[in-house]
Amino acid sequence: MQDASAQMAILQFMLSRLPTTAVPTSIHCDHLIEAYQSAESDVAQALVTNREIFDFLQSAAEKYGVEFWKPGSGIIHQIVLENYAAPGTLMLGTDSHTPNAGGLGMLAIGVGGADAVDAMANIPWELKAPKVLGVRLTGRLNGWASPKDIILNLAGKLTVRGGTGHIIEYFGPGTDTLSCTGMGTICNMGAEVGATTSVFPYNSGMARYLAATRRAHIAAAADQAAGFLRPDEPVIAAPEKHYDQVIELDLDRLEPHINGPFTPDFSRPLSTMKTLIKEQGWPEDVSVGLIGSCTNSSYEDMTRAASIARQAAAKGIHAKSQFLVTPGSEQVRATIARDGLTGDLETIGATVLANACGPCIGQWKRTDGDHATRGEERPDLGPNAIVSSFNRNFRARNDGNAQTMNFLASPEIVTAMALSGRLSFNPVTDTLLDADGKPFKLDPPCGQELPDATAGFDEGRTVYRPIVQDPTEANLAANDVPIKVDPKSQRLQILEPFPAWNGGELEDLRILVKVAGKCTTDHISAAGQWLKYKGHLENIAHNTLIGALNADTGKVNSALNTVTGELGTIPEVGMAYRAAGIPWLVIADHNYGEGSAREHAAMQPRYLGCQLILTKSFARIHETNLKKQGVLPLTFRDEQDYDRLTGDGTMTVSTQGVADLRPGCPVYLQVTQTRPDGSQERFQIETKHTMSEDQIEWFKHGSALNLIASLTN
């Protein structure tokens, strides 16, 4: 669990009253460090700013037998790859990029905190049986093409919802040409196409990585079980007979890609950018180049970027854009420092940030001139472009500026663009000017999969090694640790159980907002400056749906209070409805809740009185999170019915079929629309749900947590 989601997961687990977690569990402090000046100063500031949260998480770890990784130790997914991942095993993580561990042959699935509580409380974890999408890789990457380009290309083919309900399984001879961390990059961004998870077959690259990270014994065991960790021969021979869908990718022909802005599936070859920039009116200047994040912060990533930096330094030039580097872990940081790679990057002007999520999750205090000011406050500045090796580029995600355009690429392409300062720069064909004004062309990057075997990885400063607990009940009882939450705290709040279902239909629901277009978990529960309230449900509820576009008003964060007849922000109206005891629902478009696994995007609406979300389709994790919190997720039987509904205050909605809710049975919505003259029109909309018998029990109890508490108490 990462620190932003672990707060709510621990607060929920506390209600189970169990003495220890039932499965090995770890907490990683990577989300709450704001990138500003330097690694040392930023971590020091985070320890002051977030002391209450870190103390809470560490005391909970001590109480329940959980391993605790301190702030500065690294990003959860890189640490998992280095320490926990193993071929053929299953892991749940409270972060949507948990599938990163698929690069080591692990079935790693991103979930909400309530799902993690299930596992921690020894409650069976449930997943709707996924389909399997096979991606056959042939050939070998060459030139400027990288593992990142494989998933950037695939995102364009599948779109942000094309992988929903699927596990993506990579196979074919091309898989044996990739490094373990390269495969991790590809699996990591499977989240961007909605996949349940992604996985590679066990191969020699994984064995080498395990040996390099002091786990040769796991590689030896995997070698013995290799037949179970790879596709069977009949599957290889006739994949179309075994996979639900097959996509072919020839790595020999793959060229560098760049995706964005505002959505990770807007994909195109880098060679087309010059034309697109002119057609779309995008900024030509690159304000900032950023490499790192959980997707691309491995040793190999850094060696490839450093190989570009060395060429530039040899020609006497520096980055024209601000250039920021985020190592994935203390182990990566220490190793690249020892091997001179940090110096290579700093020579061209890079600033090395803390081993943390930083700008990727919106923890970024920009310092690059005018754009350090939020775009909402200075609309006269217009859009600005950044390029990053991150995984997501939703509007306003990285810096809170809705006008910042984030383009996703490999670390080496980002480095080259930072040197040129131009979004149109293509290192495959274009030249730079050296210190004497003479043109030169960058050679393709070269990198090392792993550090030299004689030196190996440097584990770095011992202060960042995990605090390991003895999870036996006897030991924990002997060393009982109190977990204190100040009732006056603005950062932490003990949870009150959500009310149980009353057994009847849901009646007279107001439509809080009809959402138009993309609505990610960033839109529903923004991160960035709001991360400080992750442990305080009441406070963080004030950001509910602030990024959503109201289809009726055409404005972001706008809703009509049907009691007062006045427009307000969505949280303001939601709070007013909660105070008045008025239940409500949300109408939304396709893939509602895509993006991060944050369960706050389900808990906040529930806290404010939401009883139902009606959409054209849901993202998998978010739909489960809604079910966990006692919110009924429904989809239109006929998507055109979306156009019949409005949030203009004239409609109320009641259900028919909830009182006898059963798997596979429809739920009808009885809609009453009141006209200005007082007359009314009534019509019915048919909807579907995916609730299982167990999930219906969650709904009846008011939440999955309420059910767990009733069982454990």
Coordinates of C-alpha atoms in Angstrom, one line a residue, residues 1-11 27-28 30-32 93-95 112-114 531 534-535 597-600:
M1 CA 0.0 0.0 0.0
Q2 CA 1.3 3.5 -0.8
D3 CA 0.9 6.2 1.8
A4 CA -1.9 8.1 0.2
S5 CA -4.2 5.1 0.0
A6 CA -2.8 3.3 3.1
Q7 CA -4.3 5.9 5.4
M8 CA -7.9 5.0 4.5
A9 CA -7.1 1.3 4.2
I10 CA -5.7 1.2 7.8
L11 CA -8.6 3.3 9.1
I27 CA 3.4 0.4 3.4
H28 CA 5.4 2.6 1.2
D30 CA 6.1 7.7 -1.8
H31 CA 3.1 10.0 -2.5
L32 CA 3.4 12.7 0.1
G93 CA -1.8 -3.3 -4.4
T94 CA -3.7 -0.2 -3.5
D95 CA -2.5 1.6 -6.6
G112 CA -9.0 0.0 -3.8
G113 CA -8.2 0.0 -0.1
A114 CA -11.4 -1.9 0.8
L531 CA -3.3 14.5 -0.9
K534 CA -6.4 11.4 2.3
G535 CA -7.0 10.3 5.9
A597 CA -7.3 3.1 -7.9
R598 CA -8.1 5.7 -5.3
E599 CA -11.2 4.6 -3.3
H600 CA -11.8 8.1 -2.1

